[in-house]
Each structure stands twice: as structure tokens, then as C-alpha cells.
Amino acid sequence: MSTPGDFKIHATDGEARRATLTTAHGDIQTPIFMPVGTQGTVKSLTPLDLEEMDAQIILGNTYHLYLRPGDDLVARRGGLHKFANWKRPILTDSGGFQVFSLQEIRKLSEEGVEFRSYIDGSKHFFSPEKAIDIQKNLGSDIMMVLDECVGYGADKDYTNKSLEMTTRWAKRCRDHYPKGSGGQIMFGIVQGGFYKDLREKSLEQLREIDFEGFAIGGLSVGESTKEMYDILHHIAPKMPSDKPRYLMGVGTPLDLLEGVSAGVDMFDCVLPSRNARNGTLFTSQGKINIKRAEFAEDDSPLDPECGCYTCRNFTKAYLRHLYMAKELLSYRLNTYHNLYFYLDLMKQIRAAIENGTFAELKAKYEAAYAKG
Ligand SMILES: CNc1nc2c(CC[C@H]3O[C@@H](OC)[C@@H]4OC(C)(C)O[C@@H]43)c3nc(N)[nH]c(=O)c3cc2[nH]1
Ligand SMILES: [Zn+2]
């Protein structure tokens, strides 16, 4: 009988790992990409669409769902799985990032963070315990601790003080929901900015606490790709090898490949769904923007190598027309394709690790995406 949090590694290829993570709503095959469903929905897609494209897990967000419709309202409806009719695993972020990135007006103290609602300006307070209580109400399979994601360029002294508070908050989150006290598992979040010694310090402090997994926070906050990869390759291989590693908010197709090569197992990013809105589509030959005039009478599919509903049923000419006409269907068909592309890339990565050809797969996409 497998327990939520069990993590079994089946194969490795360099630092890359092919594993299975057990949750209360089923097993997750890693490496994995997690579509972002901030408000309990992956914008414009139905649960059926997501199951068709084999999305194994989606993300929800404490900050947004607490403010609207209310985590208590969701709890009274049986939790987020029932409310959104999503039967597979859900991971919820703690809201730390949203408070620190979306809010100018906020007060940070040892106790927690005070902020104003972006909806009606009302005042709210998140303590580590409150952030966990909200995720308990939502019933997510994987909960994230409340942390401070310091901004790009934060100085070393501030970054150090912040990571120490984040560790104290992490401990309070774990004490508030001890391991095994329910079917939900909890990940710690490594901070430390762009200082390698502080990253190691954050990890050393967190590994003392009994988390079922560890995330790398504080990246994809405006740094260069080189700076991100530098920290990634420094800290990921040092994280507990017998537990899942989650790189938060990352990234492009090349970032996913780079992250896997550094030993990362889980990724989330708004890019595939956000880019769908502005017509930037990911294909096996690189990125294209569907609004370009060259596609006006192009009767070929978006991506000849893609098996998704959009590519099997529509031409570039029609997708361009929908985009130019600002039709709702444009957003839905573009999102469907972009997420399918990301999920299919992860499927190829899992197979490549199993048969020891990960380096070749990475080189193929680096060539196709070289032009950026
Ligand atoms: C884009 N770059 C980026 N995102 C980050 C996140 C948030 C990740 C969440 O925010 C949304 O992406 C913007 C996603 O949709 C929901 C569902 C809201 O959850 C995802 C982070 N979260 C926490 N707790 N701590 C971090 O240090 C952190 C760092 C990040 N860097
Ligand atoms: Zn497609």
C-alpha cells in the first residue's frame, strides 16, 4: 500500500530522474509540468480537455482562492477537487509569492504578512499557520509553506535575514500540520536569492524539517537565464535525492530541459497559457507568432509533429483569423495546443531518461529553440 509522499526513482540519466510521486488523488509520473489553474481553473480549458492531454496535476492558489470565493466556502462544497470537478492531484502555492509580488501595500513581521485584497482593498493577514489552514480547507494534495520570495537584486544581508525567517515559518507550517496527520503532503521552499552560500544555508536549515518534498523558490524573478541556471545547477543536485524537487514558476521549454538536467522533477509556469493569449505558440520547430501575415493563407497545421486537437483540426490560416478577430475560440485552441506541447515535451523527457537518450533530446530542442 503506497502512502502520500512516497517517491520512487525508476531510472536516472546523469542528474535527470524518472520517478513516481504518490498523492492522495493518485500517482504522478515525473519529470512533470503542472498547468497553472490559479483560481481553480486552467483558463479556457475544461477538466475533460486536461484529462485528454493527460495533465496529471494542476496548480491552485491560496491567495486568490482565499480572497475569492473564500477557502471556507470551498471547504463547505467539499474542497477544491469536488468544487472544480478535478479528480486528479492538486498542488496549491501558499500565496507568499503573490503577496510579495502583487502587493505594494503590505506589512511583513515575524508573525506573518499583512496585505490588502486586490479585489476590494480590504485588509488581511497571513501567518504561516493561516496559509496552511487555507490549504487544508482547499484539500490540495501538495501544500507549500508560507515563504518570502525576495526580489531580484536584494542585498545579501536582507536575503540572509529573510531566509532565516522563511525557515522559522517553514517550521511553524510543519508543526501546524505534522507529517502523516492527513492525506496532504507539504513541501519546504529553498530561498537564498542569488548567493550560493545562502542557498546552501537555506537548504541545510530546511532539510532538518521533515518535508515530503522541497521546492526551489526565488527564481524566475527577473534574473537572466544564465543567473537562473547558475543557481539551479548549484543547489538542485544538493537537495535530498530521495524526495521530489520542484522549481517554482519555471519556465520555457529550454528551462524545463535544463531543470531536468540539474535533477529537478516538477515545474509550473504561466507561460504556455499566458503566451496563448498573445498568439505565441510553441512548436517542435521553435516558437511562432500566429498573428504574422505570412500565415494568412497557410493551410498547414500549427505543428505537423503535434497530435493535439488544434493541430489535427485547424490550419494556421484559421487560427490567425481567430486571433485577429479576437474570438474566444482563439484563446481556447491556442491554450490547448501550448499546454499539450508542454505536457508532450515532459512525456518525451520521461521516455528519454528511461532509455538513456536525454542528452540527445535536449540537444534537439536547443537547436530548434536556439533563436530564442
Ligand atoms: C513566475 N516566477 C515565479 N513564480 C514563483 C512562485 C509562484 C508560483 C505560483 O505563482 C504563479 O506563477 C506566477 C503560479 O500560479 C499559481 C497557481 C498562483 O501558483 C504558481 C513562487 N511561490 C512561492 N511560494 N515562493 C517562491 O519563491 C516563488 C518563486 C516564483 N517565481
Ligand atoms: Zn498542437
mmCIF file of C-alpha atoms and ligand atoms in Angstrom:
data_model
loop_
_atom_site.group_PDB
_atom_site.id
_atom_site.type_symbol
_atom_site.label_atom_id
_atom_site.label_comp_id
_atom_site.label_asym_id
_atom_site.label_seq_id
_atom_site.Cartn_x
_atom_site.Cartn_y
_atom_site.Cartn_z
ATOM 1 C CA MET A 1 0.000 0.000 0.000
ATOM 2 C CA SER A 2 1.624 3.286 -1.047
ATOM 3 C CA THR A 3 1.418 6.391 1.142
ATOM 4 C CA PRO A 4 1.094 10.058 0.014
ATOM 5 C CA GLY A 5 4.652 11.349 -0.251
ATOM 6 C CA ASP A 6 6.198 8.063 -1.384
ATOM 7 C CA PHE A 7 8.753 8.886 -4.102
ATOM 8 C CA LYS A 8 10.195 6.020 -6.133
ATOM 9 C CA ILE A 9 13.033 6.597 -8.639
ATOM 10 C CA HIS A 10 12.863 4.166 -11.583
ATOM 11 C CA ALA A 11 15.727 5.414 -13.769
ATOM 12 C CA THR A 12 18.364 8.132 -13.978
ATOM 13 C CA ASP A 13 20.330 9.677 -16.862
ATOM 14 C CA GLY A 14 23.029 11.916 -15.420
ATOM 15 C CA GLU A 15 21.307 14.058 -12.765
ATOM 16 C CA ALA A 16 17.947 13.585 -14.525
ATOM 17 C CA ARG A 17 15.492 11.273 -12.649
ATOM 18 C CA ARG A 18 12.435 9.339 -13.789
ATOM 19 C CA ALA A 19 10.242 8.780 -10.733
ATOM 20 C CA THR A 20 6.719 8.327 -9.338
ATOM 21 C CA LEU A 21 5.290 10.535 -6.575
ATOM 22 C CA THR A 22 2.266 9.178 -4.679
ATOM 23 C CA THR A 23 -0.516 11.571 -3.624
ATOM 24 C CA ALA A 24 -3.953 11.024 -2.065
ATOM 25 C CA HIS A 25 -5.517 11.565 -5.517
ATOM 26 C CA GLY A 26 -3.216 9.278 -7.461
ATOM 27 C CA ASP A 27 0.355 8.802 -8.612
ATOM 28 C CA ILE A 28 2.301 11.459 -10.531
ATOM 29 C CA GLN A 29 4.914 10.407 -13.121
ATOM 30 C CA THR A 30 7.916 12.774 -13.036
ATOM 31 C CA PRO A 31 9.514 14.835 -14.511
ATOM 32 C CA ILE A 32 6.240 16.684 -14.797
ATOM 33 C CA PHE A 33 4.824 20.047 -15.876
ATOM 34 C CA MET A 34 1.876 21.347 -13.811
ATOM 35 C CA PRO A 35 -0.637 23.598 -15.627
ATOM 36 C CA VAL A 36 -1.445 26.697 -13.602
ATOM 37 C CA GLY A 37 -5.068 26.932 -12.504
ATOM 38 C CA THR A 38 -4.783 29.931 -10.188
ATOM 39 C CA GLN A 39 -8.475 30.313 -9.401
ATOM 40 C CA GLY A 40 -9.398 26.646 -9.598
ATOM 41 C CA THR A 41 -9.471 26.585 -13.382
ATOM 42 C CA VAL A 42 -6.876 26.378 -16.152
ATOM 43 C CA LYS A 43 -8.126 29.336 -18.155
ATOM 44 C CA SER A 44 -10.415 28.376 -21.090
ATOM 45 C CA LEU A 45 -9.950 24.605 -20.654
ATOM 46 C CA THR A 46 -12.336 22.048 -19.124
ATOM 47 C CA PRO A 47 -11.265 19.165 -16.859
ATOM 48 C CA LEU A 48 -12.077 16.911 -19.842
ATOM 49 C CA ASP A 49 -9.605 18.837 -22.057
ATOM 50 C CA LEU A 50 -6.939 18.458 -19.336
ATOM 51 C CA GLU A 51 -7.590 14.739 -18.895
ATOM 52 C CA GLU A 52 -7.480 14.264 -22.702
ATOM 53 C CA MET A 53 -4.000 15.831 -22.797
ATOM 54 C CA ASP A 54 -3.004 13.760 -19.759
ATOM 55 C CA ALA A 55 -2.438 16.632 -17.347
ATOM 56 C CA GLN A 56 -1.660 14.694 -14.158
ATOM 57 C CA ILE A 57 -1.853 17.592 -11.678
ATOM 58 C CA ILE A 58 -2.918 21.244 -11.692
ATOM 59 C CA LEU A 59 -1.998 24.208 -9.510
ATOM 60 C CA GLY A 60 -4.355 26.301 -7.417
ATOM 61 C CA ASN A 61 -3.529 29.313 -5.309
ATOM 62 C CA THR A 62 -4.140 30.053 -1.649
ATOM 63 C CA TYR A 63 -4.012 33.838 -2.050
ATOM 64 C CA HIS A 64 -6.552 34.029 -4.870
ATOM 65 C CA LEU A 65 -8.980 31.369 -3.605
ATOM 66 C CA TYR A 66 -8.898 32.787 -0.056
ATOM 67 C CA LEU A 67 -9.897 36.207 -1.364
ATOM 68 C CA ARG A 68 -12.483 34.788 -3.808
ATOM 69 C CA PRO A 69 -14.674 32.710 -3.410
ATOM 70 C CA GLY A 70 -13.190 32.033 0.078
ATOM 71 C CA ASP A 71 -11.431 28.881 1.250
ATOM 72 C CA ASP A 72 -14.212 28.300 3.784
ATOM 73 C CA LEU A 73 -16.838 28.404 1.012
ATOM 74 C CA VAL A 74 -14.772 25.863 -0.989
ATOM 75 C CA ALA A 75 -14.460 23.664 2.129
ATOM 76 C CA ARG A 76 -18.254 23.699 2.573
ATOM 77 C CA ARG A 77 -18.529 22.471 -1.048
ATOM 78 C CA GLY A 78 -16.282 19.508 -0.243
ATOM 79 C CA GLY A 79 -12.933 21.038 -1.185
ATOM 80 C CA LEU A 80 -11.336 22.153 -4.458
ATOM 81 C CA HIS A 81 -11.399 18.720 -6.151
ATOM 82 C CA LYS A 82 -15.179 18.486 -5.759
ATOM 83 C CA PHE A 83 -15.826 22.209 -6.344
ATOM 84 C CA ALA A 84 -13.860 22.261 -9.633
ATOM 85 C CA ASN A 85 -14.680 18.636 -10.502
ATOM 86 C CA TRP A 86 -10.970 17.807 -10.872
ATOM 87 C CA LYS A 87 -10.380 14.218 -9.756
ATOM 88 C CA ARG A 88 -6.567 14.173 -10.083
ATOM 89 C CA PRO A 89 -3.905 15.729 -7.799
ATOM 90 C CA ILE A 90 -3.786 19.449 -6.988
ATOM 91 C CA LEU A 91 -0.830 21.469 -5.686
ATOM 92 C CA THR A 92 -1.530 24.818 -4.046
ATOM 93 C CA ASP A 93 1.049 27.557 -3.677
ATOM 94 C CA SER A 94 0.998 29.264 -0.272
ATOM 95 C CA GLY A 95 0.351 32.743 -1.632
ATOM 96 C CA GLY A 96 3.716 34.060 -0.437
ATOM 97 C CA PHE A 97 4.830 34.937 -3.931
ATOM 98 C CA GLN A 98 1.550 36.625 -4.795
ATOM 99 C CA VAL A 99 1.589 38.794 -1.672
ATOM 100 C CA PHE A 100 5.193 39.839 -2.259
ATOM 101 C CA SER A 101 4.854 40.342 -5.989
ATOM 102 C CA LEU A 102 1.336 41.693 -6.455
ATOM 103 C CA GLN A 103 1.091 43.906 -3.400
ATOM 104 C CA GLU A 104 2.816 47.236 -2.825
ATOM 105 C CA ILE A 105 0.999 47.818 0.419
ATOM 106 C CA ARG A 106 1.972 45.031 2.751
ATOM 107 C CA LYS A 107 3.487 44.782 6.228
ATOM 108 C CA LEU A 108 5.905 41.963 6.960
ATOM 109 C CA SER A 109 6.648 40.807 10.513
ATOM 110 C CA GLU A 110 7.858 37.669 12.294
ATOM 111 C CA GLU A 111 4.209 36.812 12.828
ATOM 112 C CA GLY A 112 3.321 36.882 9.136
ATOM 113 C CA VAL A 113 2.329 39.284 6.374
ATOM 114 C CA GLU A 114 -0.473 41.851 6.273
ATOM 115 C CA PHE A 115 -1.804 42.807 2.838
ATOM 116 C CA ARG A 116 -4.804 44.364 1.127
ATOM 117 C CA SER A 117 -7.151 42.459 -1.187
ATOM 118 C CA TYR A 118 -6.642 43.311 -4.881
ATOM 119 C CA ILE A 119 -10.406 42.890 -5.227
ATOM 120 C CA ASP A 120 -11.853 45.341 -2.674
ATOM 121 C CA GLY A 121 -8.852 46.744 -0.782
ATOM 122 C CA SER A 122 -9.870 45.054 2.489
ATOM 123 C CA LYS A 123 -7.063 44.251 4.954
ATOM 124 C CA HIS A 124 -5.923 40.630 5.518
ATOM 125 C CA PHE A 125 -3.219 38.795 7.430
ATOM 126 C CA PHE A 126 -1.420 35.546 6.530
ATOM 127 C CA SER A 127 0.516 33.766 9.243
ATOM 128 C CA PRO A 128 2.259 30.503 8.328
ATOM 129 C CA GLU A 129 -0.476 28.656 10.225
ATOM 130 C CA LYS A 130 -3.220 30.555 8.357
ATOM 131 C CA ALA A 131 -1.654 29.703 4.989
ATOM 132 C CA ILE A 132 -1.727 26.020 5.953
ATOM 133 C CA ASP A 133 -5.313 26.218 7.269
ATOM 134 C CA ILE A 134 -6.418 27.669 3.913
ATOM 135 C CA GLN A 135 -4.712 24.826 2.020
ATOM 136 C CA LYS A 136 -6.337 22.332 4.394
ATOM 137 C CA ASN A 137 -9.712 23.874 3.521
ATOM 138 C CA LEU A 138 -8.910 23.631 -0.186
ATOM 139 C CA GLY A 139 -7.879 19.996 0.307
ATOM 140 C CA SER A 140 -4.876 20.202 -2.030
ATOM 141 C CA ASP A 141 -2.673 17.105 -2.254
ATOM 142 C CA ILE A 142 0.560 19.112 -2.043
ATOM 143 C CA MET A 143 0.745 22.177 0.215
ATOM 144 C CA MET A 144 3.501 24.797 0.054
ATOM 145 C CA VAL A 145 4.826 26.548 3.156
ATOM 146 C CA LEU A 146 4.437 30.321 3.533
ATOM 147 C CA ASP A 147 7.730 31.888 2.488
ATOM 148 C CA GLU A 148 9.210 35.238 1.492
ATOM 149 C CA CYS A 149 10.333 35.297 -2.126
ATOM 150 C CA VAL A 150 12.887 38.143 -2.084
ATOM 151 C CA GLY A 151 13.007 40.349 -5.172
ATOM 152 C CA TYR A 152 15.766 40.218 -7.775
ATOM 153 C CA GLY A 153 18.714 42.334 -6.601
ATOM 154 C CA ALA A 154 18.004 42.034 -2.854
ATOM 155 C CA ASP A 155 21.271 42.574 -0.923
ATOM 156 C CA LYS A 156 22.995 39.726 0.926
ATOM 157 C CA ASP A 157 22.119 40.918 4.411
ATOM 158 C CA TYR A 158 18.402 41.238 3.648
ATOM 159 C CA THR A 159 18.412 37.915 1.782
ATOM 160 C CA ASN A 160 20.068 36.207 4.744
ATOM 161 C CA LYS A 161 17.627 37.606 7.318
ATOM 162 C CA SER A 162 14.724 36.721 5.009
ATOM 163 C CA LEU A 163 15.787 33.082 4.531
ATOM 164 C CA GLU A 164 16.122 32.658 8.296
ATOM 165 C CA MET A 165 12.573 33.923 8.802
ATOM 166 C CA THR A 166 11.376 31.695 5.944
ATOM 167 C CA THR A 167 12.927 28.721 7.772
ATOM 168 C CA ARG A 168 11.164 29.664 11.033
ATOM 169 C CA TRP A 169 7.904 29.990 9.089
ATOM 170 C CA ALA A 170 8.521 26.597 7.437
ATOM 171 C CA LYS A 171 8.933 25.002 10.879
ATOM 172 C CA ARG A 172 5.685 26.624 12.063
ATOM 173 C CA CYS A 173 3.893 25.265 8.966
ATOM 174 C CA ARG A 174 5.147 21.725 9.593
ATOM 175 C CA ASP A 175 4.323 21.874 13.331
ATOM 176 C CA HIS A 176 0.835 23.100 12.441
ATOM 177 C CA TYR A 177 0.266 20.105 10.147
ATOM 178 C CA PRO A 178 2.620 17.313 11.270
ATOM 179 C CA LYS A 179 3.714 14.697 8.724
ATOM 180 C CA GLY A 180 1.174 11.917 8.395
ATOM 181 C CA SER A 181 -1.623 13.829 10.144
ATOM 182 C CA GLY A 182 -3.692 13.690 6.947
ATOM 183 C CA GLY A 183 -3.511 12.800 3.269
ATOM 184 C CA GLN A 184 -1.962 16.151 2.311
ATOM 185 C CA ILE A 185 1.845 16.404 1.930
ATOM 186 C CA MET A 186 3.974 19.520 2.447
ATOM 187 C CA PHE A 187 6.993 20.963 0.596
ATOM 188 C CA GLY A 188 9.601 23.304 2.051
ATOM 189 C CA ILE A 189 10.854 26.144 -0.189
ATOM 190 C CA VAL A 190 14.575 26.890 -0.525
ATOM 191 C CA GLN A 191 15.382 30.600 -0.726
ATOM 192 C CA GLY A 192 18.697 32.478 -0.520
ATOM 193 C CA GLY A 193 18.446 34.660 -3.646
ATOM 194 C CA PHE A 194 21.468 34.547 -5.974
ATOM 195 C CA TYR A 195 24.015 33.867 -3.212
ATOM 196 C CA LYS A 196 25.292 30.271 -3.430
ATOM 197 C CA ASP A 197 26.319 30.132 0.244
ATOM 198 C CA LEU A 198 22.897 31.412 1.335
ATOM 199 C CA ARG A 199 21.171 28.866 -0.897
ATOM 200 C CA GLU A 200 23.151 26.112 0.857
ATOM 201 C CA LYS A 201 22.313 27.639 4.261
ATOM 202 C CA SER A 202 18.593 27.705 3.439
ATOM 203 C CA LEU A 203 18.700 24.088 2.259
ATOM 204 C CA GLU A 204 20.660 22.906 5.325
ATOM 205 C CA GLN A 205 18.141 24.545 7.654
ATOM 206 C CA LEU A 206 15.111 23.166 5.775
ATOM 207 C CA ARG A 207 16.354 19.584 5.440
ATOM 208 C CA GLU A 208 16.238 19.371 9.257
ATOM 209 C CA ILE A 209 12.452 19.649 8.937
ATOM 210 C CA ASP A 210 10.576 16.542 7.790
ATOM 211 C CA PHE A 211 9.056 17.669 4.463
ATOM 212 C CA GLU A 212 7.874 15.232 1.774
ATOM 213 C CA GLY A 213 9.496 17.417 -0.904
ATOM 214 C CA PHE A 214 11.500 20.582 -1.495
ATOM 215 C CA ALA A 215 10.943 23.489 -3.886
ATOM 216 C CA ILE A 216 13.452 25.955 -5.266
ATOM 217 C CA GLY A 217 11.885 29.392 -4.757
ATOM 218 C CA GLY A 218 13.150 32.859 -5.533
ATOM 219 C CA LEU A 219 13.996 32.173 -9.181
ATOM 220 C CA SER A 220 12.311 33.408 -12.367
ATOM 221 C CA VAL A 221 12.004 36.813 -10.699
ATOM 222 C CA GLY A 222 13.618 38.881 -13.454
ATOM 223 C CA GLU A 223 17.154 37.435 -13.474
ATOM 224 C CA SER A 224 18.973 36.388 -16.660
ATOM 225 C CA THR A 225 18.758 32.788 -17.816
ATOM 226 C CA LYS A 226 22.464 32.391 -17.007
ATOM 227 C CA GLU A 227 21.942 33.582 -13.420
ATOM 228 C CA MET A 228 18.980 31.209 -13.005
ATOM 229 C CA TYR A 229 20.899 28.210 -14.390
ATOM 230 C CA ASP A 230 23.916 29.017 -12.223
ATOM 231 C CA ILE A 231 21.867 28.790 -9.002
ATOM 232 C CA LEU A 232 19.829 25.870 -10.337
ATOM 233 C CA HIS A 233 22.877 23.689 -11.067
ATOM 234 C CA HIS A 234 24.438 24.683 -7.770
ATOM 235 C CA ILE A 235 21.558 23.805 -5.461
ATOM 236 C CA ALA A 236 19.342 21.171 -7.164
ATOM 237 C CA PRO A 237 21.888 18.317 -7.003
ATOM 238 C CA LYS A 238 22.426 19.094 -3.291
ATOM 239 C CA MET A 239 18.728 18.688 -2.439
ATOM 240 C CA PRO A 240 17.638 15.373 -0.878
ATOM 241 C CA SER A 241 17.862 12.849 -3.738
ATOM 242 C CA ASP A 242 15.089 10.661 -2.293
ATOM 243 C CA LYS A 243 12.490 13.470 -2.348
ATOM 244 C CA PRO A 244 10.836 15.413 -5.192
ATOM 245 C CA ARG A 245 12.405 18.718 -6.276
ATOM 246 C CA TYR A 246 10.031 21.435 -7.572
ATOM 247 C CA LEU A 247 11.309 24.510 -9.450
ATOM 248 C CA MET A 248 8.641 27.193 -8.954
ATOM 249 C CA GLY A 249 7.411 29.400 -11.772
ATOM 250 C CA VAL A 250 9.724 27.971 -14.457
ATOM 251 C CA GLY A 251 9.765 28.158 -17.458
ATOM 252 C CA THR A 252 10.376 28.000 -21.190
ATOM 253 C CA PRO A 253 10.793 24.606 -22.934
ATOM 254 C CA LEU A 254 14.596 25.013 -22.708
ATOM 255 C CA ASP A 255 14.291 25.889 -18.990
ATOM 256 C CA LEU A 256 12.387 22.637 -18.387
ATOM 257 C CA LEU A 257 15.118 20.623 -20.146
ATOM 258 C CA GLU A 258 17.852 22.480 -18.232
ATOM 259 C CA GLY A 259 15.989 21.965 -14.949
ATOM 260 C CA VAL A 260 15.617 18.217 -15.566
ATOM 261 C CA SER A 261 19.339 18.000 -16.414
ATOM 262 C CA ALA A 262 20.046 19.572 -12.986
ATOM 263 C CA GLY A 263 17.836 16.982 -11.231
ATOM 264 C CA VAL A 264 14.517 18.850 -10.966
ATOM 265 C CA ASP A 265 11.309 16.754 -11.045
ATOM 266 C CA MET A 266 8.389 19.263 -11.057
ATOM 267 C CA PHE A 267 7.696 22.555 -12.831
ATOM 268 C CA ASP A 268 4.898 25.130 -13.094
ATOM 269 C CA CYS A 269 4.690 28.198 -15.302
ATOM 270 C CA VAL A 270 2.017 30.542 -16.623
ATOM 271 C CA LEU A 271 3.931 30.876 -19.934
ATOM 272 C CA PRO A 272 2.026 28.322 -22.081
ATOM 273 C CA SER A 273 -1.379 29.714 -21.104
ATOM 274 C CA ARG A 274 -0.271 33.382 -20.974
ATOM 275 C CA ASN A 275 1.508 33.173 -24.367
ATOM 276 C CA ALA A 276 -1.627 31.615 -25.882
ATOM 277 C CA ARG A 277 -3.358 34.936 -25.164
ATOM 278 C CA ASN A 278 -0.835 36.881 -27.240
ATOM 279 C CA GLY A 279 -0.578 34.325 -30.050
ATOM 280 C CA THR A 280 2.902 32.996 -29.198
ATOM 281 C CA LEU A 281 2.770 29.273 -29.845
ATOM 282 C CA PHE A 282 5.380 26.611 -29.041
ATOM 283 C CA THR A 283 6.112 24.036 -31.743
ATOM 284 C CA SER A 284 8.649 21.263 -32.341
ATOM 285 C CA GLN A 285 10.417 23.676 -34.745
ATOM 286 C CA GLY A 286 10.531 26.583 -32.272
ATOM 287 C CA LYS A 287 8.200 29.458 -31.315
ATOM 288 C CA ILE A 288 5.888 31.101 -33.843
ATOM 289 C CA ASN A 289 3.510 34.022 -33.547
ATOM 290 C CA ILE A 290 0.236 33.213 -35.263
ATOM 291 C CA LYS A 291 -0.646 36.860 -35.961
ATOM 292 C CA ARG A 292 2.141 37.145 -38.605
ATOM 293 C CA ALA A 293 0.801 37.963 -42.085
ATOM 294 C CA GLU A 294 2.742 35.048 -43.582
ATOM 295 C CA PHE A 295 0.174 32.641 -42.040
ATOM 296 C CA ALA A 296 -2.899 34.376 -43.563
ATOM 297 C CA GLU A 297 -3.260 31.723 -46.300
ATOM 298 C CA ASP A 298 -1.186 28.946 -44.752
ATOM 299 C CA ASP A 299 -3.287 25.759 -44.832
ATOM 300 C CA SER A 300 -0.769 23.675 -42.876
ATOM 301 C CA PRO A 301 -1.302 22.693 -39.200
ATOM 302 C CA LEU A 302 0.382 24.676 -36.442
ATOM 303 C CA ASP A 303 2.847 21.843 -35.816
ATOM 304 C CA PRO A 304 2.989 18.775 -38.118
ATOM 305 C CA GLU A 305 4.559 16.778 -35.275
ATOM 306 C CA CYS A 306 1.802 17.631 -32.770
ATOM 307 C CA GLY A 307 -1.133 15.258 -32.169
ATOM 308 C CA CYS A 308 -3.348 17.753 -30.336
ATOM 309 C CA TYR A 309 -6.960 18.645 -31.203
ATOM 310 C CA THR A 310 -5.936 22.089 -32.509
ATOM 311 C CA CYS A 311 -3.235 20.724 -34.844
ATOM 312 C CA ARG A 312 -5.417 17.845 -36.072
ATOM 313 C CA ASN A 313 -8.417 20.028 -36.956
ATOM 314 C CA PHE A 314 -7.391 23.566 -37.895
ATOM 315 C CA THR A 315 -4.968 25.416 -40.178
ATOM 316 C CA LYS A 316 -2.629 28.280 -39.329
ATOM 317 C CA ALA A 317 -4.811 30.482 -41.574
ATOM 318 C CA TYR A 318 -7.898 29.798 -39.471
ATOM 319 C CA LEU A 319 -6.008 30.225 -36.157
ATOM 320 C CA ARG A 320 -4.634 33.546 -37.410
ATOM 321 C CA HIS A 321 -8.157 34.667 -38.379
ATOM 322 C CA LEU A 322 -9.498 33.798 -34.915
ATOM 323 C CA TYR A 323 -6.650 35.708 -33.270
ATOM 324 C CA MET A 324 -7.085 38.826 -35.437
ATOM 325 C CA ALA A 325 -10.871 38.718 -34.827
ATOM 326 C CA LYS A 326 -10.220 38.402 -31.059
ATOM 327 C CA GLU A 327 -12.509 35.372 -30.998
ATOM 328 C CA LEU A 328 -12.751 33.443 -27.683
ATOM 329 C CA LEU A 329 -12.009 30.250 -29.589
ATOM 330 C CA SER A 330 -8.541 31.647 -30.425
ATOM 331 C CA TYR A 331 -7.557 31.640 -26.758
ATOM 332 C CA ARG A 332 -9.010 28.181 -26.181
ATOM 333 C CA LEU A 333 -7.365 26.493 -29.223
ATOM 334 C CA ASN A 334 -4.020 28.244 -28.606
ATOM 335 C CA THR A 335 -4.034 27.306 -24.901
ATOM 336 C CA TYR A 336 -4.986 23.735 -25.708
ATOM 337 C CA HIS A 337 -2.022 23.416 -28.097
ATOM 338 C CA ASN A 338 0.554 25.159 -25.874
ATOM 339 C CA LEU A 339 -0.292 23.053 -22.816
ATOM 340 C CA TYR A 340 -0.403 19.878 -24.907
ATOM 341 C CA PHE A 341 3.067 20.800 -26.243
ATOM 342 C CA TYR A 342 4.460 21.266 -22.701
ATOM 343 C CA LEU A 343 2.906 18.023 -21.446
ATOM 344 C CA ASP A 344 4.097 16.100 -24.506
ATOM 345 C CA LEU A 345 7.623 17.507 -24.061
ATOM 346 C CA MET A 346 7.608 16.116 -20.485
ATOM 347 C CA LYS A 347 6.359 12.762 -21.824
ATOM 348 C CA GLN A 348 9.323 12.715 -24.260
ATOM 349 C CA ILE A 349 11.666 13.644 -21.384
ATOM 350 C CA ARG A 350 10.363 10.778 -19.202
ATOM 351 C CA ALA A 351 10.890 8.291 -22.063
ATOM 352 C CA ALA A 352 14.346 9.692 -22.867
ATOM 353 C CA ILE A 353 15.501 9.237 -19.238
ATOM 354 C CA GLU A 354 14.180 5.665 -19.280
ATOM 355 C CA ASN A 355 16.202 4.837 -22.406
ATOM 356 C CA GLY A 356 19.274 6.942 -21.656
ATOM 357 C CA THR A 357 18.805 9.396 -24.540
ATOM 358 C CA PHE A 358 18.056 12.562 -22.550
ATOM 359 C CA ALA A 359 21.149 14.453 -23.805
ATOM 360 C CA GLU A 360 20.100 13.895 -27.431
ATOM 361 C CA LEU A 361 16.536 15.104 -26.740
ATOM 362 C CA LYS A 362 17.878 18.236 -25.010
ATOM 363 C CA ALA A 363 20.195 18.970 -27.966
ATOM 364 C CA LYS A 364 17.312 18.601 -30.441
ATOM 365 C CA TYR A 365 15.191 21.244 -28.692
ATOM 366 C CA GLU A 366 18.178 23.534 -28.087
ATOM 367 C CA ALA A 367 18.741 23.544 -31.859
ATOM 368 C CA ALA A 368 15.049 24.230 -32.614
ATOM 369 C CA TYR A 369 14.830 26.998 -29.965
ATOM 370 C CA ALA A 370 18.306 28.461 -30.451
ATOM 371 C CA LYS A 371 16.948 31.670 -31.986
ATOM 372 C CA GLY A 372 15.186 32.361 -28.658
HETATM 373 C C1 LIG B 1 6.975 33.189 -12.308
HETATM 374 N N1 LIG B 1 8.108 33.070 -11.457
HETATM 375 C C2 LIG B 1 7.958 32.613 -10.192
HETATM 376 N N2 LIG B 1 6.797 32.151 -9.669
HETATM 377 C C3 LIG B 1 7.100 31.859 -8.362
HETATM 378 C C4 LIG B 1 6.262 31.377 -7.345
HETATM 379 C C5 LIG B 1 4.800 31.274 -7.598
HETATM 380 C C6 LIG B 1 4.331 30.202 -8.367
HETATM 381 C C7 LIG B 1 2.833 30.453 -8.369
HETATM 382 O O1 LIG B 1 2.506 31.705 -8.958
HETATM 383 C C8 LIG B 1 2.056 31.571 -10.281
HETATM 384 O O2 LIG B 1 3.111 31.864 -11.186
HETATM 385 C C9 LIG B 1 3.392 33.254 -11.229
HETATM 386 C C10 LIG B 1 1.657 30.130 -10.392
HETATM 387 O O3 LIG B 1 0.274 30.122 -10.363
HETATM 388 C C11 LIG B 1 -0.142 29.852 -9.029
HETATM 389 C C12 LIG B 1 -1.258 28.839 -9.036
HETATM 390 C C13 LIG B 1 -0.501 31.172 -8.396
HETATM 391 O O4 LIG B 1 0.937 29.263 -8.360
HETATM 392 C C14 LIG B 1 2.100 29.470 -9.117
HETATM 393 C C15 LIG B 1 6.804 31.254 -6.023
HETATM 394 N N3 LIG B 1 5.973 30.836 -4.993
HETATM 395 C C16 LIG B 1 6.477 30.786 -3.743
HETATM 396 N N4 LIG B 1 5.681 30.394 -2.707
HETATM 397 N N5 LIG B 1 7.788 31.077 -3.444
HETATM 398 C C17 LIG B 1 8.654 31.433 -4.428
HETATM 399 O O5 LIG B 1 9.856 31.732 -4.115
HETATM 400 C C18 LIG B 1 8.156 31.544 -5.788
HETATM 401 C C19 LIG B 1 9.005 31.964 -6.846
HETATM 402 C C20 LIG B 1 8.448 32.125 -8.122
HETATM 403 N N6 LIG B 1 8.975 32.580 -9.289
HETATM 404 ZN ZN ZN B 2 -0.889 21.023 -31.306
#
